[in-house]
Coordinates of C-alpha atoms and ligand atoms in Angstrom, one line a residue:
M5 CA 57.7 108.2 109.5
G6 CA 56.2 107.8 106.9
F7 CA 52.7 107.3 107.9
V8 CA 52.9 111.1 109.9
A9 CA 54.5 112.9 107.2
G10 CA 51.8 111.2 104.6
A11 CA 48.7 112.0 106.9
V12 CA 50.2 115.1 107.3
A13 CA 50.3 115.6 103.5
L14 CA 46.7 114.3 104.0
G15 CA 45.6 116.8 106.6
V16 CA 46.9 119.1 104.6
A17 CA 45.3 118.9 100.7
Q18 CA 41.9 118.4 102.5
L19 CA 42.5 121.7 103.9
V20 CA 43.9 123.4 101.3
A21 CA 41.4 122.1 99.5
A22 CA 38.2 122.8 101.5
V23 CA 40.3 127.1 101.2
V24 CA 40.7 126.5 97.9
N25 CA 37.6 124.9 95.6
Q26 CA 35.2 122.5 97.6
G27 CA 35.5 119.9 95.2
A28 CA 39.0 119.4 94.8
S29 CA 40.3 117.6 97.8
P30 CA 42.7 115.4 95.9
V31 CA 41.0 111.4 97.6
V32 CA 38.0 112.4 96.4
A33 CA 39.5 113.7 92.9
V34 CA 41.4 110.3 92.8
S35 CA 37.9 108.8 93.3
G36 CA 36.3 110.4 90.8
A37 CA 39.2 108.7 88.8
V38 CA 39.9 105.7 89.6
V39 CA 35.4 105.0 89.6
D40 CA 36.2 106.7 85.7
A41 CA 38.4 104.7 84.8
T42 CA 36.7 101.3 85.6
P43 CA 35.3 99.2 83.8
A44 CA 32.0 99.8 83.6
G45 CA 30.6 96.1 84.2
L46 CA 33.1 96.0 87.7
K47 CA 31.3 99.2 88.4
E48 CA 27.8 98.2 88.4
W49 CA 29.5 95.2 90.1
G50 CA 30.5 97.6 92.3
I51 CA 26.8 98.9 93.1
Q52 CA 25.1 96.2 92.9
T53 CA 27.4 94.5 96.1
F54 CA 28.2 97.7 98.0
G55 CA 25.0 99.9 97.2
S56 CA 24.8 103.3 98.6
N57 CA 28.3 102.1 100.3
D58 CA 30.5 101.6 97.9
K59 CA 31.4 105.9 97.7
P60 CA 32.2 105.5 101.0
L61 CA 33.6 102.2 100.7
L62 CA 36.2 103.6 97.7
V63 CA 37.3 106.7 99.4
T64 CA 38.3 103.9 102.8
G65 CA 40.3 101.6 101.0
I66 CA 42.1 104.7 98.4
V67 CA 42.8 105.7 102.4
V68 CA 44.0 102.4 103.1
V69 CA 46.4 102.4 100.3
L70 CA 47.5 105.7 100.3
A71 CA 48.5 104.7 104.3
F72 CA 51.1 101.9 102.7
V73 CA 52.3 104.1 100.3
A74 CA 53.4 106.6 103.3
G75 CA 54.6 104.2 105.2
G76 CA 56.6 102.7 102.0
F77 CA 58.2 106.9 102.0
G78 CA 58.8 105.8 105.4
L79 CA 61.2 102.8 104.1
L80 CA 63.0 104.5 101.7
A81 CA 63.7 107.7 103.7
R82 CA 65.3 105.7 106.2
S83 CA 68.5 104.9 102.6
R84 CA 68.0 108.8 101.9
V85 CA 65.8 110.8 102.6
A86 CA 65.3 112.3 99.0
Y87 CA 63.8 109.0 98.3
G88 CA 61.0 109.7 101.0
A89 CA 60.4 113.0 99.5
A90 CA 60.5 112.4 95.5
G91 CA 58.2 109.3 96.4
L92 CA 55.7 112.4 98.5
A93 CA 56.1 114.6 94.7
V94 CA 54.9 111.6 92.6
F95 CA 52.1 111.6 95.7
G96 CA 51.4 114.9 94.9
L97 CA 51.3 115.2 91.1
V98 CA 49.0 112.3 90.5
G99 CA 47.1 114.0 92.8
A100 CA 47.1 116.8 91.1
V101 CA 46.1 115.1 88.0
A102 CA 43.9 113.6 88.9
A103 CA 42.0 117.3 90.2
L104 CA 43.3 118.6 86.7
T105 CA 41.3 115.5 84.9
R106 CA 37.4 116.1 87.0
P107 CA 35.1 117.8 85.6
E108 CA 34.9 121.6 85.5
S109 CA 38.8 122.0 86.6
G110 CA 41.0 124.9 87.0
V111 CA 44.7 124.9 87.7
L112 CA 43.9 126.3 91.2
D113 CA 43.0 123.0 91.8
V114 CA 45.9 121.4 91.7
L115 CA 47.3 123.5 95.5
P116 CA 45.8 120.8 97.4
S117 CA 47.9 118.3 95.9
L118 CA 51.3 120.2 95.7
L119 CA 50.6 122.1 99.1
G120 CA 49.7 118.8 100.9
A121 CA 53.4 116.7 99.4
G122 CA 54.6 119.9 99.8
A123 CA 54.6 119.8 103.3
G124 CA 54.5 116.0 103.3
A125 CA 58.2 116.3 102.2
W126 CA 59.0 119.1 105.5
T127 CA 57.5 116.2 107.4
L128 CA 59.4 113.8 106.6
S129 CA 62.5 115.2 106.0
R130 CA 61.7 117.6 110.1
L131 CA 61.2 113.4 111.8
V132 CA 64.1 111.8 108.8
R133 CA 67.0 114.0 110.7
R134 CA 65.1 113.4 114.1
S135 CA 66.0 110.1 113.7
R136 CA 69.4 110.7 112.8
H137 CA 70.4 112.6 115.8
D138 CA 69.2 109.2 117.0
A139 CA 70.7 106.5 115.6
G140 CA 73.5 108.3 112.8
E141 CA 75.4 108.8 115.9
F142 CA 75.0 105.6 118.2
H143 CA 74.6 103.1 115.9
S144 CA 76.1 103.5 111.7
G145 CA 78.8 106.0 111.9
G146 CA 82.2 105.1 112.2
A147 CA 83.4 108.4 113.7
A148 CA 81.1 108.6 115.9
R149 CA 81.1 105.4 117.7
E150 CA 84.5 106.0 117.8
N151 CA 83.5 109.2 119.8
V152 CA 81.7 107.2 122.5
A153 CA 84.7 105.1 122.9
A154 CA 86.7 108.2 123.7
W155 CA 83.8 110.1 125.2
T156 CA 83.3 106.7 127.7
T157 CA 86.7 106.0 128.4
V158 CA 87.3 109.4 130.2
A159 CA 84.2 109.2 132.1
D160 CA 85.6 105.7 133.2
G161 CA 88.5 107.3 134.0
A162 CA 89.9 104.2 133.0
G163 CA 93.5 105.8 131.4
D164 CA 94.8 108.0 128.8
R165 CA 92.4 110.1 125.8
E166 CA 95.5 108.9 124.2
D167 CA 95.5 105.0 125.1
S168 CA 92.0 105.1 124.8
R169 CA 92.1 106.0 121.2
T170 CA 91.1 102.2 118.8
S171 CA 91.7 103.5 115.2
P172 CA 92.7 105.6 113.9
G173 CA 90.7 109.6 113.3
P174 CA 90.1 112.6 113.2
R175 CA 90.0 113.6 117.1
A176 CA 89.9 117.0 116.8
D177 CA 86.2 116.5 115.3
A178 CA 85.2 114.9 118.8
P179 CA 82.0 117.5 119.2
A180 CA 82.7 119.4 123.1
R181 CA 79.6 117.0 124.7
P182 CA 79.2 117.5 128.2
P183 CA 80.2 115.2 130.5
V184 CA 76.2 114.2 131.1
M185 CA 75.9 113.3 127.1
L186 CA 78.4 110.3 128.0
A187 CA 75.5 108.1 129.2
G188 CA 74.4 106.7 125.9
A189 CA 71.9 104.7 127.0
A190 CA 70.0 108.0 128.6
L191 CA 71.2 109.5 124.7
H192 CA 69.4 106.6 122.9
E193 CA 65.9 107.4 125.1
F194 CA 65.9 111.3 124.5
D195 CA 66.5 110.9 120.9
R196 CA 64.2 108.6 121.1
R197 CA 61.7 111.0 123.0
R198 CA 62.7 113.9 120.8
L199 CA 61.3 111.4 117.2
L200 CA 58.8 110.6 119.2
T201 CA 58.2 113.5 120.3
G202 CA 57.9 115.0 116.5
A203 CA 55.8 112.2 115.3
V204 CA 53.0 112.5 117.4
V205 CA 53.4 116.9 116.7
G206 CA 52.9 116.2 113.0
L207 CA 50.2 113.5 113.9
G208 CA 48.4 116.7 116.2
V209 CA 49.0 118.5 112.5
A210 CA 47.1 116.1 110.8
G211 CA 44.0 116.1 113.3
A212 CA 43.6 119.5 113.1
T213 CA 44.1 120.0 109.0
G214 CA 41.9 117.3 108.5
L215 CA 39.6 118.8 111.1
G216 CA 39.8 123.1 110.1
A217 CA 39.0 121.3 106.1
R218 CA 35.9 119.4 108.1
V219 CA 34.6 122.3 110.0
L220 CA 36.0 125.1 107.1
S221 CA 33.4 122.9 104.7
G222 CA 30.3 122.5 107.7
G223 CA 30.9 119.0 107.2
T224 CA 28.9 119.2 104.2
N225 CA 30.1 117.1 101.1
V226 CA 29.4 119.8 98.2
V227 CA 30.4 117.5 96.0
Q228 CA 28.4 114.1 97.3
A229 CA 25.7 116.7 97.3
R230 CA 26.0 118.0 94.1
Q231 CA 26.0 114.5 92.4
D232 CA 22.7 114.3 94.3
V233 CA 21.4 117.1 92.6
M234 CA 21.8 116.9 88.9
K235 CA 20.0 113.2 89.9
A236 CA 17.1 114.9 90.2
L237 CA 17.4 118.5 87.8
P238 CA 13.6 118.6 87.0
R239 CA 13.7 119.5 83.1
P240 CA 12.9 122.6 81.9
A241 CA 8.8 123.5 81.9
V242 CA 10.8 125.9 79.7
P243 CA 13.8 125.5 77.3
A244 CA 16.0 127.7 76.0
R245 CA 14.9 128.7 72.6
P246 CA 18.0 126.3 70.9
I247 CA 21.5 128.4 70.5
P248 CA 21.7 129.2 66.5
A249 CA 23.6 127.4 64.1
G250 CA 25.7 130.9 63.5
A251 CA 26.2 131.6 67.1
D252 CA 29.9 130.7 67.3
L253 CA 32.3 131.9 64.6
R254 CA 34.9 129.5 66.5
I255 CA 37.8 131.4 65.5
P256 CA 40.7 130.7 67.7
G257 CA 41.0 133.4 70.5
L258 CA 37.7 134.4 70.7
A259 CA 35.8 133.7 73.8
P260 CA 33.6 130.7 72.8
F261 CA 29.9 131.5 72.5
V262 CA 29.3 129.1 75.8
T263 CA 32.0 129.4 78.3
P264 CA 32.8 126.5 79.7
N265 CA 31.9 126.2 83.9
A266 CA 35.9 125.6 84.6
D267 CA 36.6 128.4 82.8
F268 CA 33.4 130.7 83.9
Y269 CA 34.9 133.8 86.0
R270 CA 34.4 134.3 89.6
V271 CA 34.4 137.0 91.5
D272 CA 33.3 137.2 95.0
T273 CA 33.8 138.4 98.3
A274 CA 34.2 134.6 100.7
F275 CA 37.7 133.5 101.0
V276 CA 35.8 129.5 102.0
V277 CA 33.5 128.9 99.8
P278 CA 30.0 128.1 101.5
A279 CA 29.1 124.5 101.4
I280 CA 25.2 123.8 101.8
D281 CA 23.8 121.0 102.7
P282 CA 21.3 121.1 99.7
A283 CA 18.7 119.1 101.9
T284 CA 18.4 121.7 105.0
W285 CA 18.8 124.9 102.7
T286 CA 15.9 127.5 102.4
L287 CA 15.1 130.5 101.4
K288 CA 13.4 133.4 103.3
I289 CA 11.3 136.0 101.4
H290 CA 10.4 138.3 103.6
G291 CA 9.6 142.6 105.0
L292 CA 8.0 144.3 102.0
V293 CA 5.1 141.5 101.3
D294 CA 2.0 140.1 102.5
R295 CA 2.6 136.6 103.1
P296 CA 6.6 135.8 103.9
V297 CA 7.7 132.9 102.8
E298 CA 10.4 129.6 103.4
L299 CA 11.2 128.0 100.6
T300 CA 12.7 124.9 100.2
F301 CA 14.7 122.6 97.9
A302 CA 12.1 120.3 96.1
D303 CA 9.3 123.6 96.6
L304 CA 12.0 125.1 94.0
L305 CA 12.6 122.7 91.8
K306 CA 8.5 121.6 92.1
R307 CA 8.2 125.0 89.7
P308 CA 8.1 125.2 86.3
L309 CA 11.5 125.4 85.7
V310 CA 13.4 128.3 83.3
E311 CA 16.2 127.4 80.9
T312 CA 17.8 130.9 79.8
D313 CA 20.9 131.8 77.9
T314 CA 22.4 135.2 79.8
T315 CA 25.5 136.5 80.1
L316 CA 27.3 137.7 83.5
T317 CA 29.8 140.9 83.5
C318 CA 31.1 141.7 86.7
V319 CA 31.2 146.3 87.2
S320 CA 34.9 145.4 88.3
N321 CA 35.6 145.3 84.9
D322 CA 38.2 147.6 83.2
V323 CA 37.0 148.0 79.5
G324 CA 38.3 144.8 77.3
G325 CA 37.9 142.8 80.4
H326 CA 37.7 139.1 81.5
Y327 CA 35.3 139.4 83.7
I328 CA 32.5 137.3 81.8
G329 CA 30.9 134.9 81.1
N330 CA 27.8 133.6 78.5
A331 CA 26.5 130.4 80.0
R332 CA 22.6 128.4 80.1
W333 CA 21.0 128.7 83.6
L334 CA 17.6 127.1 85.6
G335 CA 15.9 128.5 87.6
A336 CA 12.2 129.2 88.9
R337 CA 11.0 132.7 88.2
L338 CA 12.0 135.2 90.5
A339 CA 9.2 137.4 89.6
D340 CA 6.9 134.9 90.2
V341 CA 7.9 134.1 93.5
L342 CA 7.5 137.6 94.7
R343 CA 4.1 137.7 93.6
E344 CA 3.2 134.5 95.5
A345 CA 4.5 136.2 98.3
G346 CA 2.7 138.8 98.0
L347 CA 5.4 142.1 96.9
R348 CA 3.6 145.1 97.9
R349 CA 3.5 148.8 95.9
D350 CA 6.1 150.2 97.9
A351 CA 9.1 148.1 97.7
D352 CA 11.4 149.4 94.6
M353 CA 14.8 147.0 96.4
L354 CA 15.6 143.4 96.5
L355 CA 17.8 143.0 99.4
S356 CA 19.2 139.6 98.5
V357 CA 21.4 137.9 101.8
S358 CA 24.3 135.2 100.7
R359 CA 24.7 132.4 103.2
D360 CA 27.6 134.3 104.3
G361 CA 26.5 138.0 104.9
W362 CA 27.0 139.2 101.7
T363 CA 24.7 141.5 100.7
C364 CA 23.5 142.8 97.4
G365 CA 20.5 145.9 96.3
T366 CA 18.3 144.4 93.0
P367 CA 15.6 147.4 92.3
V368 CA 11.9 145.9 91.2
D369 CA 10.8 146.5 88.6
V370 CA 14.1 145.1 87.0
V371 CA 13.5 142.0 88.4
M372 CA 9.5 142.3 87.7
D373 CA 9.2 143.3 84.4
G374 CA 8.8 140.1 82.0
R375 CA 12.6 139.4 81.5
D376 CA 13.6 135.9 82.9
A377 CA 16.1 137.0 86.5
L378 CA 15.9 134.2 88.1
L379 CA 16.7 131.9 91.2
A380 CA 18.6 129.4 88.8
V381 CA 19.6 125.9 90.3
A382 CA 21.8 125.0 87.8
M383 CA 24.1 126.1 85.0
N384 CA 25.4 124.6 81.4
G385 CA 23.7 121.6 82.0
Q386 CA 25.2 121.1 85.3
A387 CA 24.2 121.7 89.0
L388 CA 25.8 125.3 90.1
P389 CA 29.1 124.9 90.6
A390 CA 30.4 125.3 94.5
A391 CA 32.4 128.7 93.5
H392 CA 28.8 130.3 91.5
G393 CA 26.6 129.9 94.2
F394 CA 25.4 125.9 95.2
P395 CA 23.4 125.6 95.4
V396 CA 20.8 128.4 94.6
R397 CA 21.7 131.7 93.1
Q398 CA 20.3 135.0 91.1
V399 CA 20.6 135.6 87.6
V400 CA 19.1 139.0 85.9
P401 CA 20.1 139.6 82.0
G402 CA 21.2 143.3 82.2
L403 CA 22.3 143.6 85.4
Y404 CA 26.4 143.8 86.9
G405 CA 26.7 141.0 89.0
Y406 CA 27.3 143.5 92.1
V407 CA 23.6 143.9 92.4
S408 CA 22.1 141.1 90.9
A409 CA 24.0 137.6 90.8
T410 CA 23.7 136.5 94.6
K411 CA 25.9 132.7 94.8
W412 CA 24.3 130.8 97.9
V413 CA 22.1 133.4 98.2
T414 CA 19.5 132.6 102.0
E415 CA 17.4 135.2 102.1
I416 CA 16.0 138.0 100.2
R417 CA 14.4 140.9 101.7
V418 CA 11.2 143.2 100.1
T419 CA 13.0 147.0 101.0
R420 CA 13.4 150.1 99.5
F421 CA 16.4 152.0 98.1
D422 CA 16.4 154.9 101.1
Q423 CA 16.2 152.0 103.5
D424 CA 17.8 149.8 103.4
V425 CA 22.1 149.2 101.7
A426 CA 23.8 146.4 100.0
Y427 CA 27.7 145.2 101.0
W428 CA 29.3 146.6 97.1
T429 CA 27.1 150.6 97.8
G430 CA 28.0 150.5 100.7
E431 CA 32.1 150.8 99.2
G432 CA 31.0 154.2 97.2
W433 CA 29.3 151.9 93.9
A434 CA 26.4 152.8 92.5
P435 CA 22.9 151.3 94.3
K436 CA 22.0 149.9 90.8
G437 CA 23.8 149.0 88.2
P438 CA 22.5 148.2 84.7
I439 CA 24.9 146.3 82.5
K440 CA 26.8 150.0 79.7
T441 CA 27.0 148.7 76.5
Q442 CA 30.0 147.8 75.4
S443 CA 33.1 145.9 73.2
R444 CA 36.0 143.6 73.4
I445 CA 38.8 142.8 70.7
D446 CA 39.8 139.2 71.5
V447 CA 42.3 138.5 68.2
P448 CA 44.8 139.1 67.6
G449 CA 46.2 139.9 71.2
E450 CA 47.6 142.8 72.4
G451 CA 51.0 143.1 71.1
D452 CA 50.4 140.3 68.5
N453 CA 52.0 140.0 65.1
V454 CA 50.1 140.1 61.9
S455 CA 51.1 139.9 58.0
V456 CA 51.2 142.7 56.5
G457 CA 47.2 142.5 54.3
P458 CA 44.2 141.2 55.4
T459 CA 44.1 140.0 59.3
T460 CA 40.9 139.0 60.7
V461 CA 39.5 141.2 64.4
A462 CA 37.1 139.3 66.1
G463 CA 35.7 140.0 70.0
V464 CA 32.2 140.6 71.9
A465 CA 29.5 142.7 72.4
W466 CA 27.2 142.8 74.6
A467 CA 24.8 145.2 75.8
Q468 CA 22.1 143.0 78.6
H469 CA 18.5 142.9 77.7
K470 CA 19.3 145.1 75.2
G471 CA 20.6 143.0 72.7
I472 CA 23.8 144.3 70.1
D473 CA 22.5 145.6 66.9
A474 CA 25.9 146.8 65.3
V475 CA 29.5 146.3 66.1
E476 CA 32.6 148.6 64.1
V477 CA 35.9 148.8 64.1
R478 CA 38.7 151.1 63.3
V479 CA 41.6 151.5 62.1
D480 CA 44.9 154.0 63.5
G481 CA 41.3 156.7 63.9
G482 CA 40.4 156.2 60.4
A483 CA 37.0 155.6 59.5
W484 CA 35.2 153.2 61.4
R485 CA 33.9 150.1 59.3
E486 CA 30.9 147.6 59.7
A487 CA 31.6 143.8 61.3
K488 CA 29.7 140.8 61.0
L489 CA 27.8 140.1 63.3
A490 CA 26.8 136.8 64.9
A491 CA 23.7 135.3 65.8
V492 CA 21.9 135.6 69.4
P493 CA 19.4 133.8 70.8
G494 CA 18.0 136.9 72.2
P495 CA 19.0 140.5 73.2
D496 CA 20.2 137.9 77.2
T497 CA 23.7 137.0 75.5
W498 CA 26.7 138.4 74.3
R499 CA 27.4 138.0 69.7
Q500 CA 30.1 137.3 68.5
W501 CA 31.1 139.7 65.4
S502 CA 34.0 139.3 63.0
A503 CA 35.8 141.9 60.1
E504 CA 37.9 141.5 57.9
V505 CA 41.3 144.5 57.9
D506 CA 43.4 145.4 55.6
L507 CA 47.3 146.6 58.0
A508 CA 49.8 147.7 55.9
Q509 CA 53.4 147.4 57.4
G510 CA 54.3 148.3 60.6
R511 CA 52.5 149.6 64.2
H512 CA 48.5 149.7 64.5
K513 CA 45.9 150.8 66.8
I514 CA 42.3 149.0 66.0
E515 CA 39.9 149.4 67.9
V516 CA 36.0 148.7 68.2
R517 CA 32.4 150.0 69.0
A518 CA 28.6 148.8 69.9
T519 CA 25.7 150.2 69.4
D520 CA 22.3 148.5 70.9
A521 CA 19.0 147.6 70.1
T522 CA 17.9 151.0 71.8
G523 CA 20.3 153.2 68.9
Y524 CA 23.2 153.7 71.5
T525 CA 26.3 153.6 70.9
Q526 CA 28.8 153.5 73.4
T527 CA 30.9 156.8 73.9
P528 CA 34.3 157.4 73.3
V529 CA 34.9 158.7 77.0
E530 CA 36.8 156.8 79.1
E531 CA 35.8 156.3 82.3
P532 CA 37.5 154.2 85.3
P533 CA 34.9 150.9 86.1
A534 CA 33.6 152.9 90.0
P535 CA 31.4 153.4 91.0
D536 CA 28.7 152.5 87.8
G537 CA 31.1 150.5 85.1
A538 CA 34.0 151.9 82.6
T539 CA 33.4 152.8 79.4
G540 CA 35.8 154.8 76.7
Y541 CA 36.5 152.0 73.3
H542 CA 38.6 148.9 73.9
S543 CA 41.2 149.0 70.8
I544 CA 44.8 146.9 70.6
T545 CA 48.2 147.6 69.2
V546 CA 50.0 144.8 67.1
R547 CA 52.6 145.4 64.6
A548 CA 52.4 143.8 61.0
G549 CA 56.1 142.6 59.2
Ligands
LIG625 N1 27.5 135.2 97.9 C1 28.8 136.5 96.6 N2 27.2 136.2 95.8 C2 27.6 137.7 94.7 C3 28.8 137.9 94.6 C4 29.6 138.2 95.9 O1 30.7 138.9 96.6 N3 29.4 137.7 96.6 N4 29.4 138.9 94.0 C5 28.7 138.7 92.6 C6 28.9 139.8 91.8 S1 30.6 141.7 92.1 C7 29.7 138.8 90.7 S2 30.5 139.9 88.7 C8 28.5 137.5 90.5 C9 29.6 137.1 89.2 O2 29.6 136.2 89.8 P1 30.3 134.6 89.4 O3 31.4 134.8 90.6 O4 29.8 132.9 89.4 O5 30.8 134.4 88.2 O6 28.4 136.9 91.4 C10 27.9 137.9 92.6 N5 27.7 137.4 92.7
LIG626 MO1 31.1 142.2 90.2

């Protein structure tokens, strides 16, 4: 029972992991945590002794240990179901904590362990109930034994029911069973079959969920593949400009200049993150080109790679929204690849296609104008996280994600806007999506209480590929006052800002607006995100007291 419950827990956990995040499988997370916690000497011994088999061996070891521990939970459940369930809960917690301690983990990563443990505990309680039905009534419960005696007597016809009672007991409680149930041995057999069926069903569920997880992840171990890519990442031929010392004002509550991968917003239509093996990945470039090409991942890594700091932004943001993040990308120049393929003059759109069929239409002139439009393979020094496009995605400074940032990209069809329609354009969003100049207040937070007198207001502003020239704030509709701008490495990232405002007692509305390097100042006119990006000033209300 314990083993079956453990198998169900593991199967469900793997399946949830495949759906939620390629990297969050509890077994993989625990393996990773074990490896990290292993002293260097022992680790090196493991690598030397087992070579590249060290990881499969570790996983096998963990699974064997899990099988024994799960069997132990079955034994615990014999005295009380709750003990077994508690064991599984501890199991789940260990998996969840291991998942959270992995680099780049997020809160969602606890789901596989917790849902798996829940499914295991439920299975255990069902199985124990089936076995109780058997053992409880015929081998342990005193009252049950008594009832058996009573029924047996009746069945034997050996006299009057009163006389047959061998011990005092609530005769009225005896269930009114039909005579066929009287043969104790037959009932015993029947219940054992029920228990067996339950166990078989449990194993079936475990197998099916485990198999489902494999199918969903395409049999590709993305965690392993990412680690391999990480080892093979070339140095940039063109390193990014160093991030200036003053780029991060380090104000608590203010978005950091570089968004860690684990905190980076995620927007896509993929219910299951595509699992792509870089060894078989190719990028097909065809359509309005003289020489269609199909690049492999190795081809891409052989090209001179460029490193850039670029802020991605989603068109779906309300004013003040958080679907925005800044990362250091490493990748091949898309413009060079297109030029080599013989880009035709009449082409004005790149219809990029993701492994899962999602499409994106990018204006050719933007990609070719010299900005750092990349086929990116790394994000903040790591291979792309599975959720952010592993192994290759597009990054184009200045365009909203839905027209530029194709993750899991496998194909670029060079075409024309008057001939093709990309995924979101077909849903009514604008065909071309230049990012609108915007700004956001991060500190204080909406509705915060602050003290009377000077208060620091801080946030970020962005106008990718133009650059931010000024940020102003005003209180209660008063005069605009210039904020102090943090340093930036270039025009393609967001820019932190801060300002001091003096607040009298009471409620106050604080607003922000930005001016980009073309001289354009944000419009106060409020527009919703559809069809081409929200406008208006971000504002917060605080109470000074
Ligand atoms: N394959 C694929 N790529 C995609 C999308 C998608 O749905 N599928 N969404 C796009 C949108 S709308 C945005 S804003 C960015 C978000 O990138 P991120 O999830 O890495 O932050 O990815 C873009 N690339
Ligand atoms: Mo987006």
